[in-house]
Amino acid sequence: MRHGFLRSLPSRGALVVASLATALVAHAAFVDEYKSGIPWAEPVVVDPGPVGGPPSDARQLFDGKSLNQWQGGEKWEIRDGYAIPRETGITTKDSFGDVQLHLEWASPEKVEGEGQGRGNSGVYLMGRYEVQILDSFKNQTYFDGQAGSLYKQTPPMVNACRKPGEWQSYDILFTAPRMDPQGKVTTPAFITVLHNGVVVQNHFELKGGTFYERPPAYDNPHPATGPIQLQFHGNPVKFRNIWIREMKPAPLTK
Ligand code: MG
């Protein structure tokens, strides 16, 4: 009898929650809501598409069939929905500034070479800033030259590389550098990279172009946009599903 009576009483925790909820409702009734007053326009609706994209507003740079948007694309081999570097690097015919870039790559299944000689390619933003592509699965090299590094500027935060032959993804957010009319950098370039969904670069401030034989430096003056480039480094790395979206700030009403 006594136990039944105790069970019917609300617990102390429930009472606290109930009084907090009452207090919040009372508070909302007497306090003005903060509004920024910024005349935001309604964001455009985008269909994100399947996992890995492309979203409905993306531009497909390689759909597995044709590299006709790339200078030099006719030199590369296209087979079974993927492309393999041959003879030369390839460069988009169009130029881009602030972008989201998605690409998928696989290092050769048959492991050959070591260090920088194993599954080496690279993706360049604005034709200048290389995110390294390398088979970094149990393959030692200098750390600021392994997969996901900004070549010779910083290693990736972690090594998220898959095994040779397995498809991998890069999702890159790139903010182009800004320069004044004299070519002086007013805001450097920034880059964020997800490798197989794992953040390996977080808003990294680029010190300039990425070079093999000299320290990073910005070209001055610098065009506002530049092409995407895929590196030829003599290794049969595979590429597929490459798409790009220009990034623009949330719009305001006019
Ligand atoms: Mg490379």
PDB file of C-alpha atoms and ligand atoms in Angstrom:
ATOM      1  CA  MET A   1       0.000   0.000   0.000  1.00  0.00           C
ATOM      2  CA  ARG A   2       2.708   2.392   1.052  1.00  0.00           C
ATOM      3  CA  HIS A   3       4.866   1.498  -1.967  1.00  0.00           C
ATOM      4  CA  GLY A   4       1.968   2.047  -4.390  1.00  0.00           C
ATOM      5  CA  PHE A   5       1.410   5.530  -2.973  1.00  0.00           C
ATOM      6  CA  LEU A   6       5.092   6.480  -3.468  1.00  0.00           C
ATOM      7  CA  ARG A   7       5.082   5.270  -7.093  1.00  0.00           C
ATOM      8  CA  SER A   8       2.148   7.535  -7.933  1.00  0.00           C
ATOM      9  CA  LEU A   9       4.107  10.683  -6.906  1.00  0.00           C
ATOM     10  CA  PRO A  10       6.082  12.399  -9.683  1.00  0.00           C
ATOM     11  CA  SER A  11       9.854  12.042  -9.336  1.00  0.00           C
ATOM     12  CA  ARG A  12      11.934  15.005  -8.270  1.00  0.00           C
ATOM     13  CA  GLY A  13      13.575  15.145 -11.739  1.00  0.00           C
ATOM     14  CA  ALA A  14      10.204  15.318 -13.481  1.00  0.00           C
ATOM     15  CA  LEU A  15       9.139  18.192 -11.210  1.00  0.00           C
ATOM     16  CA  VAL A  16      12.299  20.162 -12.058  1.00  0.00           C
ATOM     17  CA  VAL A  17      11.774  19.640 -15.807  1.00  0.00           C
ATOM     18  CA  ALA A  18       8.119  20.681 -15.534  1.00  0.00           C
ATOM     19  CA  SER A  19       8.928  23.899 -13.666  1.00  0.00           C
ATOM     20  CA  LEU A  20      11.714  24.767 -16.135  1.00  0.00           C
ATOM     21  CA  ALA A  21       9.324  24.316 -19.068  1.00  0.00           C
ATOM     22  CA  THR A  22       6.755  26.599 -17.367  1.00  0.00           C
ATOM     23  CA  ALA A  23       9.433  29.220 -16.772  1.00  0.00           C
ATOM     24  CA  LEU A  24      10.562  29.110 -20.433  1.00  0.00           C
ATOM     25  CA  VAL A  25       7.013  29.529 -21.750  1.00  0.00           C
ATOM     26  CA  ALA A  26       6.476  32.483 -19.393  1.00  0.00           C
ATOM     27  CA  HIS A  27       9.810  33.993 -20.477  1.00  0.00           C
ATOM     28  CA  ALA A  28       8.965  33.683 -24.232  1.00  0.00           C
ATOM     29  CA  ALA A  29       5.668  35.479 -23.617  1.00  0.00           C
ATOM     30  CA  PHE A  30       7.349  38.600 -22.171  1.00  0.00           C
ATOM     31  CA  VAL A  31      10.593  38.893 -24.206  1.00  0.00           C
ATOM     32  CA  ASP A  32      10.918  40.254 -27.756  1.00  0.00           C
ATOM     33  CA  GLU A  33      12.412  37.852 -30.281  1.00  0.00           C
ATOM     34  CA  TYR A  34      15.768  38.963 -31.708  1.00  0.00           C
ATOM     35  CA  LYS A  35      15.681  39.550 -35.459  1.00  0.00           C
ATOM     36  CA  SER A  36      18.814  40.559 -37.344  1.00  0.00           C
ATOM     37  CA  GLY A  37      16.938  42.702 -39.863  1.00  0.00           C
ATOM     38  CA  ILE A  38      19.180  41.414 -42.652  1.00  0.00           C
ATOM     39  CA  PRO A  39      16.938  40.979 -45.725  1.00  0.00           C
ATOM     40  CA  TRP A  40      17.929  37.389 -46.552  1.00  0.00           C
ATOM     41  CA  ALA A  41      16.525  35.926 -49.749  1.00  0.00           C
ATOM     42  CA  GLU A  42      15.177  32.389 -49.707  1.00  0.00           C
ATOM     43  CA  PRO A  43      18.014  29.924 -50.391  1.00  0.00           C
ATOM     44  CA  VAL A  44      17.751  28.153 -53.730  1.00  0.00           C
ATOM     45  CA  VAL A  45      16.576  24.551 -53.516  1.00  0.00           C
ATOM     46  CA  VAL A  46      19.227  22.030 -54.587  1.00  0.00           C
ATOM     47  CA  ASP A  47      18.670  18.315 -55.036  1.00  0.00           C
ATOM     48  CA  PRO A  48      21.778  16.752 -53.480  1.00  0.00           C
ATOM     49  CA  GLY A  49      21.481  13.695 -55.739  1.00  0.00           C
ATOM     50  CA  PRO A  50      22.812  10.296 -54.697  1.00  0.00           C
ATOM     51  CA  VAL A  51      25.567   9.897 -52.078  1.00  0.00           C
ATOM     52  CA  GLY A  52      28.700  11.244 -53.750  1.00  0.00           C
ATOM     53  CA  GLY A  53      26.602  13.554 -55.918  1.00  0.00           C
ATOM     54  CA  PRO A  54      26.482  15.338 -58.226  1.00  0.00           C
ATOM     55  CA  PRO A  55      23.977  17.794 -56.737  1.00  0.00           C
ATOM     56  CA  SER A  56      21.506  19.325 -59.194  1.00  0.00           C
ATOM     57  CA  ASP A  57      23.404  22.632 -59.449  1.00  0.00           C
ATOM     58  CA  ALA A  58      26.866  21.079 -59.883  1.00  0.00           C
ATOM     59  CA  ARG A  59      28.786  21.053 -63.089  1.00  0.00           C
ATOM     60  CA  GLN A  60      30.066  17.610 -63.974  1.00  0.00           C
ATOM     61  CA  LEU A  61      33.665  17.876 -65.160  1.00  0.00           C
ATOM     62  CA  PHE A  62      33.993  14.146 -65.780  1.00  0.00           C
ATOM     63  CA  ASP A  63      31.033  11.781 -65.958  1.00  0.00           C
ATOM     64  CA  GLY A  64      32.990   8.640 -66.827  1.00  0.00           C
ATOM     65  CA  LYS A  65      32.523   9.089 -70.579  1.00  0.00           C
ATOM     66  CA  SER A  66      34.204  12.245 -71.837  1.00  0.00           C
ATOM     67  CA  LEU A  67      37.033  14.588 -70.894  1.00  0.00           C
ATOM     68  CA  ASN A  68      36.064  17.176 -73.503  1.00  0.00           C
ATOM     69  CA  GLN A  69      35.934  19.939 -70.882  1.00  0.00           C
ATOM     70  CA  TRP A  70      39.669  19.461 -70.311  1.00  0.00           C
ATOM     71  CA  GLN A  71      42.639  20.656 -72.304  1.00  0.00           C
ATOM     72  CA  GLY A  72      44.692  17.525 -72.978  1.00  0.00           C
ATOM     73  CA  GLY A  73      41.749  15.267 -72.112  1.00  0.00           C
ATOM     74  CA  GLU A  74      42.005  13.460 -75.443  1.00  0.00           C
ATOM     75  CA  LYS A  75      45.402  12.093 -74.361  1.00  0.00           C
ATOM     76  CA  TRP A  76      44.035  10.290 -71.303  1.00  0.00           C
ATOM     77  CA  GLU A  77      42.615   6.806 -71.491  1.00  0.00           C
ATOM     78  CA  ILE A  78      38.918   6.386 -70.680  1.00  0.00           C
ATOM     79  CA  ARG A  79      37.785   2.891 -69.828  1.00  0.00           C
ATOM     80  CA  ASP A  80      34.819   1.398 -67.920  1.00  0.00           C
ATOM     81  CA  GLY A  81      33.713   4.785 -66.582  1.00  0.00           C
ATOM     82  CA  TYR A  82      37.066   6.010 -65.343  1.00  0.00           C
ATOM     83  CA  ALA A  83      40.055   7.922 -66.725  1.00  0.00           C
ATOM     84  CA  ILE A  84      43.773   7.172 -66.452  1.00  0.00           C
ATOM     85  CA  PRO A  85      46.517   9.800 -66.861  1.00  0.00           C
ATOM     86  CA  ARG A  86      48.604   9.480 -70.022  1.00  0.00           C
ATOM     87  CA  GLU A  87      51.398  11.722 -71.364  1.00  0.00           C
ATOM     88  CA  THR A  88      50.302  14.997 -69.831  1.00  0.00           C
ATOM     89  CA  GLY A  89      48.404  16.757 -67.083  1.00  0.00           C
ATOM     90  CA  ILE A  90      44.922  17.956 -68.012  1.00  0.00           C
ATOM     91  CA  THR A  91      43.446  21.383 -67.345  1.00  0.00           C
ATOM     92  CA  THR A  92      39.825  22.528 -67.424  1.00  0.00           C
ATOM     93  CA  LYS A  93      39.053  24.846 -70.331  1.00  0.00           C
ATOM     94  CA  ASP A  94      37.071  27.053 -67.917  1.00  0.00           C
ATOM     95  CA  SER A  95      38.299  28.894 -64.862  1.00  0.00           C
ATOM     96  CA  PHE A  96      36.908  28.918 -61.341  1.00  0.00           C
ATOM     97  CA  GLY A  97      37.302  30.932 -58.137  1.00  0.00           C
ATOM     98  CA  ASP A  98      35.635  29.910 -54.849  1.00  0.00           C
ATOM     99  CA  VAL A  99      34.533  26.314 -55.312  1.00  0.00           C
ATOM    100  CA  GLN A 100      33.393  23.036 -53.863  1.00  0.00           C
ATOM    101  CA  LEU A 101      35.109  20.252 -55.785  1.00  0.00           C
ATOM    102  CA  HIS A 102      34.380  16.537 -55.570  1.00  0.00           C
ATOM    103  CA  LEU A 103      36.496  13.874 -57.194  1.00  0.00           C
ATOM    104  CA  GLU A 104      37.060  10.179 -56.807  1.00  0.00           C
ATOM    105  CA  TRP A 105      40.355   8.443 -57.427  1.00  0.00           C
ATOM    106  CA  ALA A 106      41.996   5.077 -56.926  1.00  0.00           C
ATOM    107  CA  SER A 107      45.691   4.323 -56.757  1.00  0.00           C
ATOM    108  CA  PRO A 108      46.859   1.373 -58.886  1.00  0.00           C
ATOM    109  CA  GLU A 109      45.830  -2.020 -57.543  1.00  0.00           C
ATOM    110  CA  LYS A 110      49.206  -3.435 -58.473  1.00  0.00           C
ATOM    111  CA  VAL A 111      51.663  -1.798 -56.096  1.00  0.00           C
ATOM    112  CA  GLU A 112      54.746  -0.551 -57.904  1.00  0.00           C
ATOM    113  CA  GLY A 113      57.376   1.935 -56.809  1.00  0.00           C
ATOM    114  CA  GLU A 114      57.661   3.634 -53.443  1.00  0.00           C
ATOM    115  CA  GLY A 115      57.424   7.048 -51.813  1.00  0.00           C
ATOM    116  CA  GLN A 116      56.486   9.727 -54.327  1.00  0.00           C
ATOM    117  CA  GLY A 117      56.705   7.157 -57.133  1.00  0.00           C
ATOM    118  CA  ARG A 118      53.646   5.190 -56.009  1.00  0.00           C
ATOM    119  CA  GLY A 119      50.199   6.282 -57.219  1.00  0.00           C
ATOM    120  CA  ASN A 120      51.220   9.911 -57.610  1.00  0.00           C
ATOM    121  CA  SER A 121      48.926  12.479 -59.182  1.00  0.00           C
ATOM    122  CA  GLY A 122      47.401  15.631 -57.752  1.00  0.00           C
ATOM    123  CA  VAL A 123      44.568  18.081 -58.072  1.00  0.00           C
ATOM    124  CA  TYR A 124      45.453  21.735 -58.498  1.00  0.00           C
ATOM    125  CA  LEU A 125      43.074  24.558 -57.651  1.00  0.00           C
ATOM    126  CA  MET A 126      43.513  27.580 -59.922  1.00  0.00           C
ATOM    127  CA  GLY A 127      46.303  25.619 -61.613  1.00  0.00           C
ATOM    128  CA  ARG A 128      48.564  26.540 -58.659  1.00  0.00           C
ATOM    129  CA  TYR A 129      47.626  24.901 -55.361  1.00  0.00           C
ATOM    130  CA  GLU A 130      48.107  21.139 -55.229  1.00  0.00           C
ATOM    131  CA  VAL A 131      46.200  18.761 -53.017  1.00  0.00           C
ATOM    132  CA  GLN A 132      48.448  15.737 -53.279  1.00  0.00           C
ATOM    133  CA  ILE A 133      47.139  12.447 -54.607  1.00  0.00           C
ATOM    134  CA  LEU A 134      49.374   9.548 -53.646  1.00  0.00           C
ATOM    135  CA  ASP A 135      49.093   5.940 -52.552  1.00  0.00           C
ATOM    136  CA  SER A 136      49.723   6.654 -48.866  1.00  0.00           C
ATOM    137  CA  PHE A 137      48.528   3.256 -47.651  1.00  0.00           C
ATOM    138  CA  LYS A 138      51.597   1.921 -45.814  1.00  0.00           C
ATOM    139  CA  ASN A 139      53.843   3.971 -48.071  1.00  0.00           C
ATOM    140  CA  GLN A 140      56.336   6.286 -46.392  1.00  0.00           C
ATOM    141  CA  THR A 141      57.320   9.592 -47.907  1.00  0.00           C
ATOM    142  CA  TYR A 142      57.840  13.109 -46.585  1.00  0.00           C
ATOM    143  CA  PHE A 143      54.693  13.928 -44.607  1.00  0.00           C
ATOM    144  CA  ASP A 144      53.917  17.186 -46.383  1.00  0.00           C
ATOM    145  CA  GLY A 145      53.917  15.192 -49.625  1.00  0.00           C
ATOM    146  CA  GLN A 146      51.543  12.343 -48.696  1.00  0.00           C
ATOM    147  CA  ALA A 147      47.884  11.999 -49.780  1.00  0.00           C
ATOM    148  CA  GLY A 148      45.768  14.894 -48.539  1.00  0.00           C
ATOM    149  CA  SER A 149      48.752  17.187 -47.994  1.00  0.00           C
ATOM    150  CA  LEU A 150      48.976  20.684 -49.403  1.00  0.00           C
ATOM    151  CA  TYR A 151      52.142  19.879 -51.235  1.00  0.00           C
ATOM    152  CA  LYS A 152      55.167  21.015 -49.182  1.00  0.00           C
ATOM    153  CA  GLN A 153      53.000  23.312 -47.061  1.00  0.00           C
ATOM    154  CA  THR A 154      51.354  20.976 -44.575  1.00  0.00           C
ATOM    155  CA  PRO A 155      50.711  17.247 -44.059  1.00  0.00           C
ATOM    156  CA  PRO A 156      47.098  16.061 -43.685  1.00  0.00           C
ATOM    157  CA  MET A 157      45.870  16.066 -40.069  1.00  0.00           C
ATOM    158  CA  VAL A 158      45.435  12.276 -40.320  1.00  0.00           C
ATOM    159  CA  ASN A 159      46.106   9.593 -42.927  1.00  0.00           C
ATOM    160  CA  ALA A 160      42.666   8.462 -44.198  1.00  0.00           C
ATOM    161  CA  CYS A 161      44.001   6.593 -47.238  1.00  0.00           C
ATOM    162  CA  ARG A 162      42.280   3.462 -48.491  1.00  0.00           C
ATOM    163  CA  LYS A 163      44.085   0.428 -49.888  1.00  0.00           C
ATOM    164  CA  PRO A 164      45.542   0.422 -53.402  1.00  0.00           C
ATOM    165  CA  GLY A 165      42.801  -0.171 -55.982  1.00  0.00           C
ATOM    166  CA  GLU A 166      39.948   1.038 -53.740  1.00  0.00           C
ATOM    167  CA  TRP A 167      37.956   4.111 -54.720  1.00  0.00           C
ATOM    168  CA  GLN A 168      38.551   7.162 -52.547  1.00  0.00           C
ATOM    169  CA  SER A 169      36.976  10.606 -52.472  1.00  0.00           C
ATOM    170  CA  TYR A 170      38.202  14.144 -52.044  1.00  0.00           C
ATOM    171  CA  ASP A 171      35.763  16.885 -51.149  1.00  0.00           C
ATOM    172  CA  ILE A 172      37.504  20.213 -51.333  1.00  0.00           C
ATOM    173  CA  LEU A 173      36.303  23.676 -50.311  1.00  0.00           C
ATOM    174  CA  PHE A 174      38.515  26.361 -51.753  1.00  0.00           C
ATOM    175  CA  THR A 175      38.430  30.111 -51.265  1.00  0.00           C
ATOM    176  CA  ALA A 176      40.508  31.934 -53.848  1.00  0.00           C
ATOM    177  CA  PRO A 177      42.979  34.567 -52.699  1.00  0.00           C
ATOM    178  CA  ARG A 178      42.037  38.221 -53.097  1.00  0.00           C
ATOM    179  CA  MET A 179      44.501  40.792 -54.387  1.00  0.00           C
ATOM    180  CA  ASP A 180      44.437  44.539 -54.713  1.00  0.00           C
ATOM    181  CA  PRO A 181      44.915  46.167 -58.142  1.00  0.00           C
ATOM    182  CA  GLN A 182      48.691  46.259 -57.540  1.00  0.00           C
ATOM    183  CA  GLY A 183      48.703  42.480 -57.043  1.00  0.00           C
ATOM    184  CA  LYS A 184      49.279  42.547 -53.274  1.00  0.00           C
ATOM    185  CA  VAL A 185      47.510  39.718 -51.431  1.00  0.00           C
ATOM    186  CA  THR A 186      44.748  41.215 -49.280  1.00  0.00           C
ATOM    187  CA  THR A 187      43.261  37.835 -48.263  1.00  0.00           C
ATOM    188  CA  PRO A 188      45.174  34.576 -48.776  1.00  0.00           C
ATOM    189  CA  ALA A 189      43.611  31.409 -50.201  1.00  0.00           C
ATOM    190  CA  PHE A 190      41.981  28.977 -47.768  1.00  0.00           C
ATOM    191  CA  ILE A 191      41.329  25.286 -48.260  1.00  0.00           C
ATOM    192  CA  THR A 192      39.391  22.549 -46.491  1.00  0.00           C
ATOM    193  CA  VAL A 193      39.791  18.931 -47.597  1.00  0.00           C
ATOM    194  CA  LEU A 194      37.810  15.819 -46.663  1.00  0.00           C
ATOM    195  CA  HIS A 195      39.485  12.567 -47.647  1.00  0.00           C
ATOM    196  CA  ASN A 196      36.978   9.703 -47.693  1.00  0.00           C
ATOM    197  CA  GLY A 197      34.727  11.913 -45.533  1.00  0.00           C
ATOM    198  CA  VAL A 198      37.475  12.547 -42.966  1.00  0.00           C
ATOM    199  CA  VAL A 199      38.665  16.120 -42.467  1.00  0.00           C
ATOM    200  CA  VAL A 200      42.356  16.281 -43.313  1.00  0.00           C
ATOM    201  CA  GLN A 201      42.638  20.048 -43.897  1.00  0.00           C
ATOM    202  CA  ASN A 202      40.498  22.568 -42.028  1.00  0.00           C
ATOM    203  CA  HIS A 203      40.442  26.061 -43.531  1.00  0.00           C
ATOM    204  CA  PHE A 204      44.199  25.940 -44.056  1.00  0.00           C
ATOM    205  CA  GLU A 205      45.744  29.247 -45.077  1.00  0.00           C
ATOM    206  CA  LEU A 206      47.813  28.666 -48.207  1.00  0.00           C
ATOM    207  CA  LYS A 207      51.183  30.353 -48.231  1.00  0.00           C
ATOM    208  CA  GLY A 208      51.106  30.565 -52.023  1.00  0.00           C
ATOM    209  CA  GLY A 209      51.557  28.195 -54.943  1.00  0.00           C
ATOM    210  CA  THR A 210      52.856  24.670 -54.218  1.00  0.00           C
ATOM    211  CA  PHE A 211      56.209  23.892 -55.818  1.00  0.00           C
ATOM    212  CA  TYR A 212      58.652  21.021 -55.858  1.00  0.00           C
ATOM    213  CA  GLU A 213      61.856  23.061 -56.051  1.00  0.00           C
ATOM    214  CA  ARG A 214      61.096  26.264 -54.180  1.00  0.00           C
ATOM    215  CA  PRO A 215      59.161  27.619 -51.224  1.00  0.00           C
ATOM    216  CA  PRO A 216      55.484  28.540 -51.574  1.00  0.00           C
ATOM    217  CA  ALA A 217      54.795  31.979 -53.008  1.00  0.00           C
ATOM    218  CA  TYR A 218      51.888  33.819 -54.543  1.00  0.00           C
ATOM    219  CA  ASP A 219      52.063  34.941 -58.153  1.00  0.00           C
ATOM    220  CA  ASN A 220      51.471  38.663 -58.230  1.00  0.00           C
ATOM    221  CA  PRO A 221      49.276  39.785 -59.767  1.00  0.00           C
ATOM    222  CA  HIS A 222      46.981  36.809 -59.629  1.00  0.00           C
ATOM    223  CA  PRO A 223      43.858  36.296 -61.780  1.00  0.00           C
ATOM    224  CA  ALA A 224      40.605  36.093 -59.829  1.00  0.00           C
ATOM    225  CA  THR A 225      39.903  32.630 -61.241  1.00  0.00           C
ATOM    226  CA  GLY A 226      41.919  29.731 -62.620  1.00  0.00           C
ATOM    227  CA  PRO A 227      41.488  26.202 -63.996  1.00  0.00           C
ATOM    228  CA  ILE A 228      41.339  22.898 -62.169  1.00  0.00           C
ATOM    229  CA  GLN A 229      44.277  20.720 -63.125  1.00  0.00           C
ATOM    230  CA  LEU A 230      44.957  17.018 -62.696  1.00  0.00           C
ATOM    231  CA  GLN A 231      48.601  16.041 -62.577  1.00  0.00           C
ATOM    232  CA  PHE A 232      50.353  13.498 -64.769  1.00  0.00           C
ATOM    233  CA  HIS A 233      53.101  11.879 -62.703  1.00  0.00           C
ATOM    234  CA  GLY A 234      53.583   8.695 -64.707  1.00  0.00           C
ATOM    235  CA  ASN A 235      51.406   6.492 -62.477  1.00  0.00           C
ATOM    236  CA  PRO A 236      48.098   4.917 -63.652  1.00  0.00           C
ATOM    237  CA  VAL A 237      45.859   6.514 -61.003  1.00  0.00           C
ATOM    238  CA  LYS A 238      42.150   6.218 -61.858  1.00  0.00           C
ATOM    239  CA  PHE A 239      39.655   9.097 -61.752  1.00  0.00           C
ATOM    240  CA  ARG A 240      35.863   9.216 -61.854  1.00  0.00           C
ATOM    241  CA  ASN A 241      32.870  11.375 -60.834  1.00  0.00           C
ATOM    242  CA  ILE A 242      34.435  14.831 -60.849  1.00  0.00           C
ATOM    243  CA  TRP A 243      32.059  17.731 -60.241  1.00  0.00           C
ATOM    244  CA  ILE A 244      32.311  21.315 -59.153  1.00  0.00           C
ATOM    245  CA  ARG A 245      30.060  23.978 -57.648  1.00  0.00           C
ATOM    246  CA  GLU A 246      30.826  27.641 -57.416  1.00  0.00           C
ATOM    247  CA  MET A 247      30.417  28.869 -53.849  1.00  0.00           C
ATOM    248  CA  LYS A 248      28.589  32.128 -53.315  1.00  0.00           C
ATOM    249  CA  PRO A 249      27.441  33.737 -50.055  1.00  0.00           C
ATOM    250  CA  ALA A 250      23.789  33.317 -49.019  1.00  0.00           C
ATOM    251  CA  PRO A 251      21.808  35.846 -51.093  1.00  0.00           C
ATOM    252  CA  LEU A 252      20.048  38.994 -49.908  1.00  0.00           C
ATOM    253  CA  THR A 253      16.797  40.317 -51.330  1.00  0.00           C
ATOM    254  CA  LYS A 254      17.397  43.150 -53.753  1.00  0.00           C
TER     255      LYS A 254
HETATM  256 MG    MG B   1      51.415  14.953 -57.030  1.00  0.00          MG
END
